[in-house]
Coordinates of C-alpha atoms and ligand atoms in Angstrom, one line a residue:
M1 CA 23.2 13.0 -34.8
S2 CA 21.4 13.3 -32.1
A3 CA 22.2 12.5 -28.4
T4 CA 19.5 10.1 -28.3
S5 CA 20.2 8.2 -32.3
A6 CA 23.9 8.2 -30.6
A7 CA 23.1 6.3 -27.9
T8 CA 20.8 3.3 -29.5
A9 CA 23.7 3.2 -31.8
R10 CA 26.2 1.6 -28.7
I11 CA 22.9 0.2 -27.3
P12 CA 22.0 -2.5 -30.4
I13 CA 19.0 -3.9 -31.3
I14 CA 18.3 -7.2 -31.9
D15 CA 15.7 -9.0 -34.1
L16 CA 14.6 -12.3 -32.3
A17 CA 12.5 -13.1 -35.5
G18 CA 14.4 -15.8 -36.7
V19 CA 15.4 -17.2 -33.1
R20 CA 11.7 -17.8 -32.5
G21 CA 11.2 -19.4 -36.0
G22 CA 14.0 -21.8 -34.9
D23 CA 16.0 -20.8 -37.5
R24 CA 19.8 -22.1 -36.9
D25 CA 21.9 -19.8 -38.6
A26 CA 19.6 -16.5 -37.0
L27 CA 19.7 -18.4 -33.6
A28 CA 23.6 -18.2 -34.6
R29 CA 23.6 -14.6 -35.3
A30 CA 21.7 -13.7 -32.5
G31 CA 24.1 -15.0 -29.7
R32 CA 26.7 -13.4 -31.6
E33 CA 25.2 -10.1 -31.7
I34 CA 24.3 -10.8 -27.7
R35 CA 27.5 -11.8 -27.2
D36 CA 29.2 -8.7 -28.1
A37 CA 26.7 -6.5 -26.5
C38 CA 27.0 -8.2 -23.1
T39 CA 30.6 -7.9 -22.9
T40 CA 30.8 -4.5 -24.2
I41 CA 27.6 -2.3 -22.8
G42 CA 25.5 -5.0 -21.4
F43 CA 22.6 -4.0 -22.4
F44 CA 20.7 -4.6 -25.8
Y45 CA 17.3 -3.8 -27.2
I46 CA 14.9 -7.1 -27.9
V47 CA 12.3 -7.1 -31.5
N48 CA 10.0 -9.0 -32.8
H49 CA 10.1 -10.6 -29.1
G50 CA 6.8 -13.1 -29.8
V51 CA 5.1 -10.9 -26.6
P52 CA 1.8 -10.1 -27.8
Q53 CA 1.1 -6.1 -28.3
A54 CA -2.6 -7.4 -26.4
A55 CA -0.6 -8.6 -23.7
I56 CA 1.7 -5.6 -23.0
D57 CA -1.2 -3.0 -23.7
R58 CA -3.6 -5.0 -21.2
A59 CA -0.6 -5.1 -18.4
E60 CA 0.2 -1.4 -18.8
K61 CA -3.7 -0.7 -18.5
A62 CA -3.8 -2.2 -15.7
A63 CA -0.6 -0.8 -14.2
R64 CA -1.9 2.6 -14.4
Q65 CA -5.4 1.7 -13.1
F66 CA -3.6 -0.4 -9.9
F67 CA -1.3 2.7 -8.9
A68 CA -4.2 5.4 -9.7
F69 CA -5.9 3.6 -6.2
P70 CA -4.9 5.8 -3.0
V71 CA -2.1 4.4 -1.0
E72 CA -4.0 3.2 2.3
T73 CA -5.9 1.0 -0.8
K74 CA -2.6 -0.3 -1.9
R75 CA -1.1 -0.8 1.1
R76 CA -3.8 -3.7 1.8
V77 CA -1.4 -5.5 -0.5
A78 CA 1.6 -4.6 1.2
V79 CA 4.8 -6.7 0.0
N80 CA 5.0 -10.0 2.3
R81 CA 8.0 -11.9 3.1
R82 CA 7.8 -13.6 -0.1
H83 CA 8.8 -10.1 -1.7
R84 CA 4.8 -9.9 -3.3
G85 CA 2.8 -7.1 -3.1
F86 CA 3.3 -3.4 -3.2
N87 CA 6.1 -1.3 -1.7
A88 CA 5.4 2.4 -1.2
L89 CA 7.7 5.3 -1.8
G90 CA 10.8 5.2 -0.3
D91 CA 10.6 1.4 0.4
A92 CA 13.6 0.7 -1.8
T93 CA 17.4 2.0 -1.4
M94 CA 19.7 1.1 -3.7
Y95 CA 23.4 0.6 -2.4
Q96 CA 25.5 3.2 -2.0
A97 CA 22.6 6.2 -2.6
K98 CA 21.9 8.5 -0.2
R99 CA 17.6 8.4 -0.8
P100 CA 15.5 6.2 -1.3
D101 CA 13.9 5.6 -5.0
Y102 CA 11.1 7.6 -6.1
K103 CA 9.0 4.9 -7.1
E104 CA 5.8 2.7 -5.7
F105 CA 6.3 -0.9 -7.4
Y106 CA 4.2 -4.1 -7.4
S107 CA 5.9 -7.7 -7.4
I108 CA 4.5 -10.6 -8.6
G109 CA 6.4 -14.0 -9.0
L110 CA 5.9 -17.9 -10.1
E111 CA 2.2 -18.8 -9.1
L112 CA 3.0 -21.8 -6.1
P113 CA 0.0 -22.8 -4.2
E114 CA 0.8 -23.5 -0.4
N115 CA 1.1 -27.1 -0.6
D116 CA 3.9 -26.8 -3.2
P117 CA 6.6 -29.4 -1.8
D118 CA 9.1 -25.8 -1.9
V119 CA 6.8 -24.0 -0.4
L120 CA 6.0 -26.4 2.3
A121 CA 9.4 -26.7 2.5
G122 CA 10.2 -22.9 3.5
Q123 CA 11.7 -22.4 0.4
A124 CA 12.4 -18.3 0.7
L125 CA 10.4 -16.0 -1.8
R126 CA 8.5 -18.9 -2.9
G127 CA 4.5 -19.2 -2.8
P128 CA 1.4 -17.8 -3.9
N129 CA 1.1 -14.1 -5.2
N130 CA -0.6 -11.4 -3.3
W131 CA -3.2 -10.2 -5.4
P132 CA -5.7 -7.2 -4.4
D133 CA -9.1 -8.0 -4.2
F134 CA -9.9 -4.4 -4.6
M135 CA -8.9 -4.7 -8.4
P136 CA -9.8 -8.7 -9.6
E137 CA -8.4 -7.4 -13.3
L138 CA -4.8 -7.0 -12.2
Q139 CA -4.1 -11.1 -11.6
P140 CA -5.3 -12.0 -15.2
A141 CA -3.7 -9.0 -17.4
L142 CA -0.5 -9.2 -15.2
Y143 CA -0.1 -13.1 -14.9
S144 CA -0.6 -13.8 -18.9
Y145 CA 2.3 -10.9 -19.5
Y146 CA 4.1 -13.0 -16.5
E147 CA 3.9 -16.1 -18.7
E148 CA 4.2 -13.9 -22.2
V149 CA 7.2 -12.8 -21.1
G150 CA 8.6 -15.7 -19.2
A151 CA 7.7 -17.6 -22.9
C152 CA 10.1 -14.9 -24.2
G153 CA 12.9 -15.0 -21.5
A154 CA 13.4 -18.8 -22.6
D155 CA 13.9 -18.0 -26.3
L156 CA 16.2 -15.3 -25.3
L157 CA 18.6 -17.7 -23.5
R158 CA 18.8 -20.2 -26.0
A159 CA 20.4 -17.4 -27.7
V160 CA 22.4 -16.4 -24.8
A161 CA 23.6 -19.8 -24.4
T162 CA 24.5 -20.5 -28.2
G163 CA 26.5 -17.0 -27.8
L164 CA 28.7 -18.5 -25.0
G165 CA 29.5 -21.8 -27.0
V166 CA 27.3 -23.9 -25.0
S167 CA 24.2 -26.3 -25.8
E168 CA 21.5 -24.0 -26.5
D169 CA 19.5 -26.0 -23.7
F170 CA 21.8 -24.9 -21.1
F171 CA 19.3 -22.4 -19.4
A172 CA 16.2 -25.1 -19.7
S173 CA 17.2 -27.6 -17.4
R174 CA 17.9 -24.8 -15.1
Y175 CA 15.0 -22.9 -15.5
T176 CA 12.4 -25.5 -14.8
K177 CA 11.0 -23.5 -11.7
R178 CA 12.2 -20.3 -12.4
M179 CA 12.5 -17.1 -9.9
Q180 CA 10.9 -15.2 -12.7
R181 CA 9.8 -11.8 -10.4
T182 CA 8.2 -9.4 -12.3
Q183 CA 7.3 -5.6 -11.0
M184 CA 5.0 -3.1 -12.2
V185 CA 6.8 0.1 -11.9
Y186 CA 5.1 3.9 -11.2
Y187 CA 7.6 7.0 -11.2
P188 CA 5.7 9.9 -10.1
P189 CA 7.2 13.2 -11.7
Q190 CA 9.8 14.0 -9.7
P191 CA 9.8 17.3 -7.7
P192 CA 11.7 20.2 -9.9
Q193 CA 13.2 21.0 -6.4
S194 CA 14.8 17.3 -5.9
D195 CA 18.4 17.5 -6.4
E196 CA 20.8 15.3 -8.0
E197 CA 20.8 12.7 -5.7
Q198 CA 17.5 12.2 -6.1
F199 CA 16.4 9.2 -8.8
G200 CA 13.6 7.5 -9.6
V201 CA 15.7 4.4 -9.7
A202 CA 19.4 5.2 -8.1
P203 CA 22.5 4.4 -10.0
H204 CA 22.5 -0.1 -9.4
T205 CA 23.2 -3.2 -11.0
D206 CA 20.4 -5.6 -11.5
Y207 CA 20.7 -8.9 -9.1
G208 CA 19.5 -11.9 -11.6
C209 CA 20.9 -13.0 -14.6
I210 CA 18.5 -10.9 -17.2
T211 CA 15.9 -8.3 -17.2
L212 CA 13.9 -7.7 -19.8
L213 CA 11.9 -4.3 -19.4
W214 CA 9.2 -2.9 -20.9
Q215 CA 9.1 1.4 -20.7
D216 CA 6.4 3.1 -21.9
R217 CA 7.3 6.5 -24.1
V218 CA 8.3 8.8 -21.1
G219 CA 11.9 8.1 -20.8
G220 CA 14.4 8.1 -18.1
L221 CA 16.5 4.8 -18.3
Q222 CA 20.2 5.5 -18.5
V223 CA 23.2 3.7 -19.0
R224 CA 26.4 3.5 -17.6
E225 CA 28.9 3.4 -20.5
I226 CA 32.4 2.6 -19.0
A227 CA 33.8 2.8 -22.0
N228 CA 33.2 6.8 -22.3
D229 CA 32.6 6.9 -18.3
T230 CA 29.6 8.7 -19.2
W231 CA 25.6 7.7 -19.0
I232 CA 23.8 7.3 -21.9
D233 CA 20.0 7.4 -22.4
A234 CA 18.2 4.2 -23.1
P235 CA 15.3 5.4 -24.9
P236 CA 11.9 4.2 -25.4
I237 CA 11.7 2.3 -28.8
E238 CA 8.1 0.9 -30.1
G239 CA 8.0 -2.8 -30.0
S240 CA 11.0 -3.4 -27.9
F241 CA 12.0 -4.5 -24.5
V242 CA 15.3 -3.3 -22.9
V243 CA 17.6 -6.4 -22.0
N244 CA 20.2 -6.3 -19.6
V245 CA 22.8 -8.8 -18.1
G246 CA 22.5 -8.7 -14.4
D247 CA 25.1 -9.8 -11.7
L248 CA 24.1 -13.4 -11.2
L249 CA 24.8 -13.8 -15.3
A250 CA 28.2 -11.9 -14.9
R251 CA 29.2 -14.5 -12.0
W252 CA 28.1 -17.3 -13.9
T253 CA 30.4 -16.3 -17.1
N254 CA 33.2 -15.4 -14.2
D255 CA 32.7 -11.7 -15.3
R256 CA 32.8 -12.1 -19.6
F257 CA 29.3 -10.6 -19.5
R258 CA 29.3 -7.1 -18.0
S259 CA 26.4 -6.0 -15.6
T260 CA 25.9 -2.5 -16.3
L261 CA 25.0 0.3 -13.8
H262 CA 21.5 2.0 -14.6
R263 CA 19.9 4.7 -13.2
V264 CA 16.1 6.9 -14.0
I265 CA 15.5 9.9 -13.6
N266 CA 12.1 11.5 -14.4
A267 CA 12.7 14.8 -15.0
S268 CA 9.7 14.6 -17.6
G269 CA 7.1 16.4 -15.4
R270 CA 4.7 13.2 -16.1
E271 CA 4.4 9.8 -14.7
R272 CA 6.1 7.4 -16.0
Y273 CA 5.3 3.4 -16.2
S274 CA 7.0 0.6 -16.8
I275 CA 7.5 -3.3 -15.8
A276 CA 10.6 -5.1 -15.5
T277 CA 10.7 -8.9 -15.3
F278 CA 14.0 -10.4 -13.7
Y279 CA 14.0 -13.5 -15.3
D280 CA 16.1 -16.1 -12.9
P281 CA 16.4 -19.6 -12.2
T282 CA 15.2 -22.2 -10.5
Y283 CA 15.9 -21.4 -6.5
T284 CA 18.6 -24.3 -6.1
S285 CA 20.2 -24.1 -9.8
P286 CA 23.9 -23.8 -8.7
V287 CA 25.7 -20.8 -10.8
D288 CA 29.2 -22.2 -11.3
P289 CA 31.7 -20.4 -14.0
H290 CA 32.6 -24.2 -15.1
D291 CA 29.2 -24.8 -16.4
L292 CA 29.7 -22.0 -18.9
G293 CA 33.7 -23.1 -19.9
T294 CA 35.4 -21.2 -17.4
A295 CA 38.7 -23.3 -16.8
D296 CA 39.9 -23.7 -13.2
A297 CA 42.6 -21.8 -13.1
D298 CA 40.6 -18.5 -14.3
C299 CA 37.7 -19.4 -12.3
K300 CA 37.0 -16.4 -9.7
Y301 CA 33.8 -17.5 -7.7
E302 CA 32.4 -20.1 -5.9
P303 CA 29.6 -22.0 -7.4
V304 CA 26.3 -20.5 -5.5
A305 CA 22.8 -21.3 -5.7
A306 CA 20.5 -19.1 -8.0
G307 CA 17.8 -18.6 -4.8
D308 CA 20.4 -18.0 -2.0
Y309 CA 22.2 -15.4 -4.2
I310 CA 19.0 -13.4 -5.3
L311 CA 17.5 -13.7 -1.8
G312 CA 21.0 -11.9 -0.3
R313 CA 20.5 -9.3 -2.6
I314 CA 16.9 -8.4 -2.1
N315 CA 17.2 -8.5 1.7
S316 CA 20.4 -5.7 1.6
S317 CA 18.8 -3.4 -0.5
M318 CA 14.9 -3.6 1.0
G319 CA 14.4 -1.3 4.0
Y320 CA 11.4 -3.6 4.8
R321 CA 13.4 -6.9 5.1
K322 CA 15.9 -5.5 7.4
K323 CA 13.6 -3.9 9.5
L324 CA 11.4 -7.4 9.3
A325 CA 15.4 -9.1 9.8
A326 CA 15.8 -6.8 13.1
A327 CA 12.3 -7.9 14.6
Q328 CA 13.0 -11.3 14.0
G329 CA 16.2 -10.6 15.6
T330 CA 18.6 -11.9 13.0
S331 CA 21.4 -9.6 10.9
Q332 CA 20.9 -12.3 7.9
G333 CA 17.6 -11.0 6.7
I334 CA 14.1 -12.5 6.3
E335 CA 13.6 -15.4 4.5
Ligands
OGA1 C1 14.8 -2.3 -12.2 C2 15.3 -0.9 -13.0 C3 14.0 0.9 -14.9 C4 12.8 1.0 -15.3 O1 13.6 -2.6 -11.4 O2 16.0 -2.8 -11.3 O3 16.4 -0.7 -13.3 O4 12.9 1.7 -16.2 N1 13.8 -0.4 -13.8 O5 12.0 1.3 -14.5
NI2 NI1 17.9 -2.6 -12.3

């Protein structure tokens, strides 16, 4: 067996067709498969996920077009305090990493007008997106992708809830004004002389609940397999998304679900593109392990508001936010 097929045997492929079709048995089965994946490796692929290929193709094309602009042009939509916009090479350093990630990325979130009550109240990370006037095609392409992946995330969480033994609607009421963040990522080919401390993305866990990743055909994503203490490839599989548990869902499940280290090394000599979607709850949603069936005596974590947790994690990994916070004279990071 090749290394790749061995790896994919350990990262299961879960079919969402029946879940989307409202089939009770399929929902129960997918729930069990997801629970098994999340309590072991923390990663799985989904297929028949319902996101139209045309929406993916359009978003991919937009990503290629956007990152091809000169960096001075892209900086016209430099990331703002709401974490919307463009980050250049060197802007993100993962916890304990020696060097910044070798990637550029562009982030969007739920489009909210300036007069939205939460925006007016100053809720962190909320507000309008930071769309480029130099590329008007980006907004319709990326925002329709955002909506399609959001719908897929909702289906996925019905199966997750079922696997956790709670009502399939458990997450829906906690996602009414979701903190979904979608990032297009561009990995330039890593210079051949780069040392072993240089990563496209250094080893990290994701902060939020669940991540849905589209990756192009280049490959380079690797997942830490705790059982064998080794890195395994999560190779591109046509028509799939890679899904993984983030730290907030691990916390919500009192660590029954595992938030697994992963990294990207783009040693292909080619450009690599991916689109990561962090599908997270409403800012004020309490994340309390009791709500997912943890008994009082076993509970390891205090309840936390989903948004406060995510904000804290973004503040500590993003260099630009530390600089802004220092300028504002606060050690808490900016909101
Ligand atoms: C991330 C991530 C992987 C990739 O953005 O958190 O792990 O393939 N991305 O881009
Ligand atoms: Ni990640």
